[in-house]
PDB file of C-alpha atoms and ligand atoms in Angstrom:
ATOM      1  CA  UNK Q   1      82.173  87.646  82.674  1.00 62.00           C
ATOM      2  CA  UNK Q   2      81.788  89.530  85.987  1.00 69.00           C
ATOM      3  CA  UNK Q   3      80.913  93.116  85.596  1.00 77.00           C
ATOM      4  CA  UNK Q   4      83.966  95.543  86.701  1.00 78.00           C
ATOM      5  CA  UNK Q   5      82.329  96.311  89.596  1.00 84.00           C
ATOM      6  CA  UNK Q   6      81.486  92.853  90.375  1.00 83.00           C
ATOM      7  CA  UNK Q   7      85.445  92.222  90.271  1.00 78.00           C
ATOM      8  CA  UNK Q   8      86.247  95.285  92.432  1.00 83.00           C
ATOM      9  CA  UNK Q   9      84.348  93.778  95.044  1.00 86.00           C
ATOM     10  CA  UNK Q  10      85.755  90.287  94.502  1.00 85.00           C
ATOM     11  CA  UNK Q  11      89.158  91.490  94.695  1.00 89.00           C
ATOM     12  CA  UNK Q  12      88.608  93.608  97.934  1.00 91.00           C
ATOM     13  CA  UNK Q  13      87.356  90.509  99.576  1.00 94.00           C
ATOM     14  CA  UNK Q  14      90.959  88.736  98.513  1.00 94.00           C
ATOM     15  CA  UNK Q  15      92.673  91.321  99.868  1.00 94.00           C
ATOM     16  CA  UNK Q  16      90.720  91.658 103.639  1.00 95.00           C
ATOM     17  CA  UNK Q  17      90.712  87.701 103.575  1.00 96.00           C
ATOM     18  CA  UNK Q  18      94.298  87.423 103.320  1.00 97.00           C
ATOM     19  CA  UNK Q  19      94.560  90.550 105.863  1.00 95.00           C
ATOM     20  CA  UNK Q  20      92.582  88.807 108.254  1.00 96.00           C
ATOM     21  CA  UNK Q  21      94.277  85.301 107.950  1.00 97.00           C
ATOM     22  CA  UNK Q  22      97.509  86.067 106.643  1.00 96.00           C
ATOM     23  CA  UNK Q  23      99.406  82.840 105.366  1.00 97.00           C
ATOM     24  CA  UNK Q  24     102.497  82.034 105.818  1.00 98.00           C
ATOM     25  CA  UNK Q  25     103.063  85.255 108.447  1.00 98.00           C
ATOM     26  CA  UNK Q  26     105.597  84.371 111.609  1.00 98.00           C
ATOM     27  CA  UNK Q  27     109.460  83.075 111.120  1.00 97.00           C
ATOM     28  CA  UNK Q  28     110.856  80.950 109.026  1.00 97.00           C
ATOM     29  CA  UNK Q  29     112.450  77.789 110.847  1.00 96.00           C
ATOM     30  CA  UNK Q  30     115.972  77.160 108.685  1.00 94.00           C
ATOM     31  CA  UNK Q  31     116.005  80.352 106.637  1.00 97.00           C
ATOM     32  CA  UNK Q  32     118.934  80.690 104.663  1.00 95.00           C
ATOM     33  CA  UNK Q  33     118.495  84.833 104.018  1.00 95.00           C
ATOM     34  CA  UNK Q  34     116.075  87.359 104.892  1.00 97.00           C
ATOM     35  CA  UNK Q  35     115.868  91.620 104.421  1.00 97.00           C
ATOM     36  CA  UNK Q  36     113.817  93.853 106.761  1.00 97.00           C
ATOM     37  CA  UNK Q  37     112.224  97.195 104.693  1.00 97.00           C
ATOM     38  CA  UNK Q  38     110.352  99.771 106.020  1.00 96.00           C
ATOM     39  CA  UNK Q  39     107.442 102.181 104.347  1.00 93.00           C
ATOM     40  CA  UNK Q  40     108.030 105.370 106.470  1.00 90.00           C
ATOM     41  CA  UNK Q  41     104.927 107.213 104.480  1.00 89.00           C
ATOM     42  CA  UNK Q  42     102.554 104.221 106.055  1.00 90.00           C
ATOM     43  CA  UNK Q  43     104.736 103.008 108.754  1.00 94.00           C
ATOM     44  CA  UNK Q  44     104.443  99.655 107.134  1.00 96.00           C
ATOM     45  CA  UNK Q  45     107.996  97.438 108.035  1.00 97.00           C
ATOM     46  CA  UNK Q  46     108.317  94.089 107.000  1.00 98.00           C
ATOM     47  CA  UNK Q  47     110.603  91.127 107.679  1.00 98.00           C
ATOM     48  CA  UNK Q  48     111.041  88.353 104.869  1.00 98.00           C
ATOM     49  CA  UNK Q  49     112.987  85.262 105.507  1.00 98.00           C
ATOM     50  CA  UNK Q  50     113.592  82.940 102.890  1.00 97.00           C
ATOM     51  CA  UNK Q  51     114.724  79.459 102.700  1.00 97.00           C
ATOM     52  CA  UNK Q  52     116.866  78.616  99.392  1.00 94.00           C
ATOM     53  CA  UNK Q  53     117.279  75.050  98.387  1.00 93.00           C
ATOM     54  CA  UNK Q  54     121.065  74.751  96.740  1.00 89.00           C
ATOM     55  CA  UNK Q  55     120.015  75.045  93.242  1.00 88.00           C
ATOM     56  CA  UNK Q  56     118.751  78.619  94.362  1.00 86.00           C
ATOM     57  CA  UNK Q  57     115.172  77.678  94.160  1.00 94.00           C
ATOM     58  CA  UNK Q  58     112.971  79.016  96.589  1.00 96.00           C
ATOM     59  CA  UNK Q  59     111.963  76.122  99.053  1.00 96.00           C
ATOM     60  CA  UNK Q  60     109.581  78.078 101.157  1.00 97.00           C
ATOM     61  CA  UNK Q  61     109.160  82.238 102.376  1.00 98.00           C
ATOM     62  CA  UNK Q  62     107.553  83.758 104.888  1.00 98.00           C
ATOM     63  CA  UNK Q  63     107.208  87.254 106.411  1.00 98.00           C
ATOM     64  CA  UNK Q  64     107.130  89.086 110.012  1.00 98.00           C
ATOM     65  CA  UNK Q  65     106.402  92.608 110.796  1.00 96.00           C
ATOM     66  CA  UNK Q  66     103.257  95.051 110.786  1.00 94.00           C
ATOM     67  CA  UNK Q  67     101.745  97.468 108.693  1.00 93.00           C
ATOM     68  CA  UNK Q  68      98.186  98.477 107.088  1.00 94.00           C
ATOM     69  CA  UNK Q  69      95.977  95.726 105.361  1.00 94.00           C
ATOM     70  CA  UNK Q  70      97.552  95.771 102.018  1.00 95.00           C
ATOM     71  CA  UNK Q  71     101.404  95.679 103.132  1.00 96.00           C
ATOM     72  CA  UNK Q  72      99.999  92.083 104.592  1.00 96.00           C
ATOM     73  CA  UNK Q  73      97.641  90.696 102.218  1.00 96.00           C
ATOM     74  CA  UNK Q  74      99.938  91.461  99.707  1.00 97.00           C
ATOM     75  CA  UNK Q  75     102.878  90.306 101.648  1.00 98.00           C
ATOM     76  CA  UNK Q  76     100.448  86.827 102.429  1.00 98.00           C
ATOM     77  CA  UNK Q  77      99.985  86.291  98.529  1.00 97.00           C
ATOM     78  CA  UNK Q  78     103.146  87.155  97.800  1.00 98.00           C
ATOM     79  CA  UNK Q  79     104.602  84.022 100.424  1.00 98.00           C
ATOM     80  CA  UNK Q  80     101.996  81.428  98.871  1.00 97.00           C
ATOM     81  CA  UNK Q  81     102.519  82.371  95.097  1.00 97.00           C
ATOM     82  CA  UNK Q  82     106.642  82.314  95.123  1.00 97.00           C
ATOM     83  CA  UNK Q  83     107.345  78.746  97.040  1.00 96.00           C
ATOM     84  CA  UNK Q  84     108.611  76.496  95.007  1.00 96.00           C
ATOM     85  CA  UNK Q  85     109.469  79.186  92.439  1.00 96.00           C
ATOM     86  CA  UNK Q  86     113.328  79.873  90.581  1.00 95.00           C
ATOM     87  CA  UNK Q  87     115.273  83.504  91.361  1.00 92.00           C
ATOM     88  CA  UNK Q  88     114.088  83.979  87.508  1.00 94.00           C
ATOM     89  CA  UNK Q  89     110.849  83.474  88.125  1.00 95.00           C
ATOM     90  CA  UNK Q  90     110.439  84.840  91.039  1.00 96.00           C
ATOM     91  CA  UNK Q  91     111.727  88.188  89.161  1.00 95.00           C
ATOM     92  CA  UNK Q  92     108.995  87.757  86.275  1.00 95.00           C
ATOM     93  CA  UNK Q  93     106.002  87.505  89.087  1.00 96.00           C
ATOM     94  CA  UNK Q  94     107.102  90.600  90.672  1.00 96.00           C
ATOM     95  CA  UNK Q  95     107.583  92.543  87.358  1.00 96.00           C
ATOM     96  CA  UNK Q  96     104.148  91.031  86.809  1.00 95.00           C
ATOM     97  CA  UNK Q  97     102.812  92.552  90.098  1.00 96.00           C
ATOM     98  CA  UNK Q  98     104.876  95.740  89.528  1.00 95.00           C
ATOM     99  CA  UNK Q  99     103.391  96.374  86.254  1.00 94.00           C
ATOM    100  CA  UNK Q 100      99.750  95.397  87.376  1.00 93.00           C
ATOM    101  CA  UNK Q 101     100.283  97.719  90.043  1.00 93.00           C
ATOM    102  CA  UNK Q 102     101.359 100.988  87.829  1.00 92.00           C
ATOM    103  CA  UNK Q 103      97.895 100.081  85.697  1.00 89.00           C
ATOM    104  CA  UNK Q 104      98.622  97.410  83.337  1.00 90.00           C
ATOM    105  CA  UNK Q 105      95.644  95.433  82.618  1.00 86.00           C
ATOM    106  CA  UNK Q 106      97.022  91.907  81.209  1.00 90.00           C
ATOM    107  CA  UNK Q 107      98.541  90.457  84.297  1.00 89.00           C
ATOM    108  CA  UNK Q 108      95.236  91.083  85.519  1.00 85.00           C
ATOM    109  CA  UNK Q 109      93.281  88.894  83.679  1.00 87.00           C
ATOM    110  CA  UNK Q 110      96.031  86.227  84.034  1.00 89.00           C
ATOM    111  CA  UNK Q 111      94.722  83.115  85.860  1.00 88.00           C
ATOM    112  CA  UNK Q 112      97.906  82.249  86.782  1.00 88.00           C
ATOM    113  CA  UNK Q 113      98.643  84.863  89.053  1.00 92.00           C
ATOM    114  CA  UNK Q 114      95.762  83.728  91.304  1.00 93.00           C
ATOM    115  CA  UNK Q 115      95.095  85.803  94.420  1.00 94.00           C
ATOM    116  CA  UNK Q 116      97.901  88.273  93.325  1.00 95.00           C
ATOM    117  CA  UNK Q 117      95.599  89.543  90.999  1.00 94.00           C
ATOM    118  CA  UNK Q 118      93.604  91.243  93.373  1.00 94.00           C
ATOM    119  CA  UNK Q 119      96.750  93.773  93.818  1.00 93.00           C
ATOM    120  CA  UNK Q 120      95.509  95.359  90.687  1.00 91.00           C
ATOM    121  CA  UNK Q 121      92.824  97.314  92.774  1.00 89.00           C
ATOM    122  CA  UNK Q 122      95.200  99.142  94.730  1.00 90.00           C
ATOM    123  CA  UNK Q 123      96.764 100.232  91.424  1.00 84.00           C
ATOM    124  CA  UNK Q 124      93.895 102.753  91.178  1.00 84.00           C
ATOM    125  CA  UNK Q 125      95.467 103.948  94.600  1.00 86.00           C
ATOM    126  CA  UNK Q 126      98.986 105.509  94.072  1.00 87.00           C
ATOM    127  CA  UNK Q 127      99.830 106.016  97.626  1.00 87.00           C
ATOM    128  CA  UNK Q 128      99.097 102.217  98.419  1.00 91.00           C
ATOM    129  CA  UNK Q 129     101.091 101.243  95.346  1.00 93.00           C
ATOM    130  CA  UNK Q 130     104.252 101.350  97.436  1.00 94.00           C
ATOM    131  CA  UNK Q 131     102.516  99.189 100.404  1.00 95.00           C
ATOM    132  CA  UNK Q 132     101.428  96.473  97.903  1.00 96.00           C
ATOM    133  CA  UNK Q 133     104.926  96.539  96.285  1.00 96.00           C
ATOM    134  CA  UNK Q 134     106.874  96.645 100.111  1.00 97.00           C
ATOM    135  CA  UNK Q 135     106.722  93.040 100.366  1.00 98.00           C
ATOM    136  CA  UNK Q 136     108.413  92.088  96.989  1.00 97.00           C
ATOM    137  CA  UNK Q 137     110.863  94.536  97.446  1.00 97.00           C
ATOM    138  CA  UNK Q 138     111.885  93.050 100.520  1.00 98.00           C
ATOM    139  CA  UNK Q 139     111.896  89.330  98.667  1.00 98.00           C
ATOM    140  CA  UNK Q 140     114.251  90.447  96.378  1.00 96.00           C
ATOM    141  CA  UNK Q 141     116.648  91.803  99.094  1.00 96.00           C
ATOM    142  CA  UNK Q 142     116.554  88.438 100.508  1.00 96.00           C
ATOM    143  CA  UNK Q 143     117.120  87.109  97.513  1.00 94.00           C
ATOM    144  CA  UNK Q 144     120.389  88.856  96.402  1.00 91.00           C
ATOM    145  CA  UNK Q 145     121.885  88.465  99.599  1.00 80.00           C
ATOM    146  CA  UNK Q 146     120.962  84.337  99.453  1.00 75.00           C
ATOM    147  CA  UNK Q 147     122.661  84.944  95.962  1.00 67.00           C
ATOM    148  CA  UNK Q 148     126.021  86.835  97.598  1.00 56.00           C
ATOM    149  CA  UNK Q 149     126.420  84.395 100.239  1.00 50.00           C
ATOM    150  CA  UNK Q 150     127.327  80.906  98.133  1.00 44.00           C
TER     151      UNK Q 150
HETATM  152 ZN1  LIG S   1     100.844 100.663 103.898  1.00 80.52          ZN
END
Protein backbone atom coordinates (compact mmCIF):
# COMPACT_ATOMS: atom_id res chain seq x y z
CA UNK A 1 0.00 0.00 0.00
CA UNK A 2 1.40 3.45 -0.90
CA UNK A 3 1.91 5.68 2.02
CA UNK A 4 -0.69 8.79 2.02
CA UNK A 5 1.79 10.90 1.02
CA UNK A 6 3.02 8.67 -1.60
CA UNK A 7 -0.70 8.91 -3.07
CA UNK A 8 -0.87 12.73 -2.73
CA UNK A 9 1.88 12.92 -4.99
CA UNK A 10 0.55 10.26 -7.36
CA UNK A 11 -2.64 11.94 -7.65
CA UNK A 12 -1.12 15.48 -8.30
CA UNK A 13 0.76 14.00 -11.14
CA UNK A 14 -2.89 12.71 -12.63
CA UNK A 15 -4.17 15.83 -12.31
CA UNK A 16 -1.06 18.12 -14.11
CA UNK A 17 -0.88 15.15 -16.72
CA UNK A 18 -4.32 15.48 -17.75
CA UNK A 19 -3.85 19.48 -17.47
CA UNK A 20 -1.09 19.34 -19.72
CA UNK A 21 -2.62 16.88 -22.34
CA UNK A 22 -6.14 17.23 -21.85
CA UNK A 23 -8.19 14.39 -23.68
CA UNK A 24 -10.90 14.69 -25.41
CA UNK A 25 -10.69 18.88 -25.21
CA UNK A 26 -11.95 20.75 -28.69
CA UNK A 27 -15.68 20.23 -30.32
CA UNK A 28 -17.60 17.58 -30.71
CA UNK A 29 -18.32 16.72 -34.53
CA UNK A 30 -22.33 15.56 -34.47
CA UNK A 31 -23.22 16.61 -30.94
CA UNK A 32 -26.66 16.16 -30.19
CA UNK A 33 -26.67 18.73 -26.84
CA UNK A 34 -24.22 20.69 -25.06
CA UNK A 35 -24.40 23.50 -21.83
CA UNK A 36 -21.78 26.26 -21.35
CA UNK A 37 -21.16 27.10 -17.24
CA UNK A 38 -19.07 29.49 -15.89
CA UNK A 39 -17.03 29.63 -12.30
CA UNK A 40 -17.02 33.47 -11.79
CA UNK A 41 -14.87 32.95 -8.31
CA UNK A 42 -11.96 31.29 -10.72
CA UNK A 43 -13.03 32.55 -14.00
CA UNK A 44 -13.14 28.97 -15.05
CA UNK A 45 -16.06 28.60 -18.17
CA UNK A 46 -16.55 25.52 -19.79
CA UNK A 47 -18.32 24.20 -22.89
CA UNK A 48 -19.55 20.43 -22.95
CA UNK A 49 -21.01 18.93 -26.01
CA UNK A 50 -22.36 15.65 -25.95
CA UNK A 51 -23.32 13.17 -28.47
CA UNK A 52 -26.42 10.83 -27.38
CA UNK A 53 -26.97 7.63 -29.19
CA UNK A 54 -31.07 7.09 -29.34
CA UNK A 55 -31.30 4.85 -26.45
CA UNK A 56 -29.90 7.97 -24.46
CA UNK A 57 -26.57 6.44 -23.94
CA UNK A 58 -23.74 8.57 -24.08
CA UNK A 59 -21.81 7.81 -27.42
CA UNK A 60 -18.95 10.15 -26.88
CA UNK A 61 -18.34 13.93 -24.80
CA UNK A 62 -16.05 16.36 -25.05
CA UNK A 63 -15.38 19.86 -23.65
CA UNK A 64 -14.16 23.52 -24.87
CA UNK A 65 -13.39 26.49 -22.84
CA UNK A 66 -10.56 27.67 -20.31
CA UNK A 67 -9.97 27.82 -16.82
CA UNK A 68 -7.23 26.84 -14.03
CA UNK A 69 -5.61 23.27 -14.06
CA UNK A 70 -8.23 21.46 -12.19
CA UNK A 71 -11.46 22.86 -14.11
CA UNK A 72 -9.47 20.86 -17.12
CA UNK A 73 -8.00 17.84 -15.75
CA UNK A 74 -11.05 17.24 -14.17
CA UNK A 75 -13.09 18.21 -17.11
CA UNK A 76 -10.37 15.66 -19.29
CA UNK A 77 -11.24 12.67 -16.84
CA UNK A 78 -14.50 13.46 -16.66
CA UNK A 79 -14.82 13.11 -20.97
CA UNK A 80 -12.77 9.68 -20.91
CA UNK A 81 -14.60 8.05 -17.84
CA UNK A 82 -18.46 8.83 -19.06
CA UNK A 83 -18.29 7.56 -22.97
CA UNK A 84 -20.06 4.83 -23.44
CA UNK A 85 -21.87 5.34 -20.12
CA UNK A 86 -26.16 5.41 -19.49
CA UNK A 87 -27.90 8.98 -18.14
CA UNK A 88 -28.13 6.62 -14.84
CA UNK A 89 -24.85 6.01 -14.68
CA UNK A 90 -23.54 8.82 -15.65
CA UNK A 91 -25.55 10.34 -12.49
CA UNK A 92 -23.95 7.63 -10.02
CA UNK A 93 -20.17 8.67 -11.26
CA UNK A 94 -20.81 12.20 -10.59
CA UNK A 95 -22.49 11.60 -7.15
CA UNK A 96 -19.38 9.45 -6.81
CA UNK A 97 -17.08 12.44 -7.67
CA UNK A 98 -19.37 14.83 -5.73
CA UNK A 99 -19.12 12.91 -2.64
CA UNK A 100 -15.27 12.19 -3.03
CA UNK A 101 -14.98 15.73 -3.45
CA UNK A 102 -16.90 16.94 -0.05
CA UNK A 103 -14.33 14.22 1.79
CA UNK A 104 -15.69 10.87 1.41
CA UNK A 105 -13.05 8.36 1.43
CA UNK A 106 -14.65 5.11 -0.36
CA UNK A 107 -14.95 6.32 -3.88
CA UNK A 108 -11.46 6.92 -3.36
CA UNK A 109 -10.14 3.74 -3.01
CA UNK A 110 -12.47 2.53 -5.82
CA UNK A 111 -10.47 1.14 -8.79
CA UNK A 112 -13.10 1.71 -10.91
CA UNK A 113 -13.15 5.25 -10.92
CA UNK A 114 -9.62 5.30 -12.41
CA UNK A 115 -8.03 8.71 -12.96
CA UNK A 116 -11.16 10.38 -11.35
CA UNK A 117 -9.85 9.38 -8.25
CA UNK A 118 -7.25 11.77 -8.17
CA UNK A 119 -10.18 14.55 -7.68
CA UNK A 120 -10.16 13.47 -4.12
CA UNK A 121 -7.02 15.73 -3.47
CA UNK A 122 -8.67 18.81 -4.26
CA UNK A 123 -11.32 17.79 -1.71
CA UNK A 124 -8.84 18.94 0.96
CA UNK A 125 -9.21 22.34 -1.03
CA UNK A 126 -12.76 23.84 -0.62
CA UNK A 127 -12.37 26.66 -2.96
CA UNK A 128 -11.22 24.22 -5.84
CA UNK A 129 -14.10 21.91 -4.95
CA UNK A 130 -16.36 23.95 -7.21
CA UNK A 131 -13.61 23.92 -10.20
CA UNK A 132 -13.31 20.09 -10.00
CA UNK A 133 -17.15 19.78 -9.84
CA UNK A 134 -17.67 22.70 -12.95
CA UNK A 135 -17.27 20.16 -15.49
CA UNK A 136 -19.96 17.62 -14.30
CA UNK A 137 -22.22 20.20 -13.67
CA UNK A 138 -22.06 21.28 -17.06
CA UNK A 139 -22.52 17.33 -18.29
CA UNK A 140 -25.57 17.15 -16.64
CA UNK A 141 -26.96 20.37 -18.27
CA UNK A 142 -26.22 18.76 -21.47
CA UNK A 143 -27.71 15.96 -20.47
CA UNK A 144 -31.24 17.18 -19.46
CA UNK A 145 -31.54 19.24 -22.34
CA UNK A 146 -30.52 15.91 -24.75
CA UNK A 147 -33.34 14.45 -22.43
CA UNK A 148 -36.02 17.55 -23.24
CA UNK A 149 -35.38 17.52 -26.80
CA UNK A 150 -36.78 13.76 -27.95
ZN1 LIG B 1 -10.92 26.93 -11.14
Amino acid sequence: MPSDAELEALFQDTILAHYRRPRNKGPLAGATAGALIRNPACGDEIEVQVALDPDGRLRDAKFTGQGCSIMQASASMMTEAVRGLTHADVDALGGSVSAMLEGDARPAADEQLGDLRALSAVGRFPARRQCAALPWRALAKALAHGSSEQ
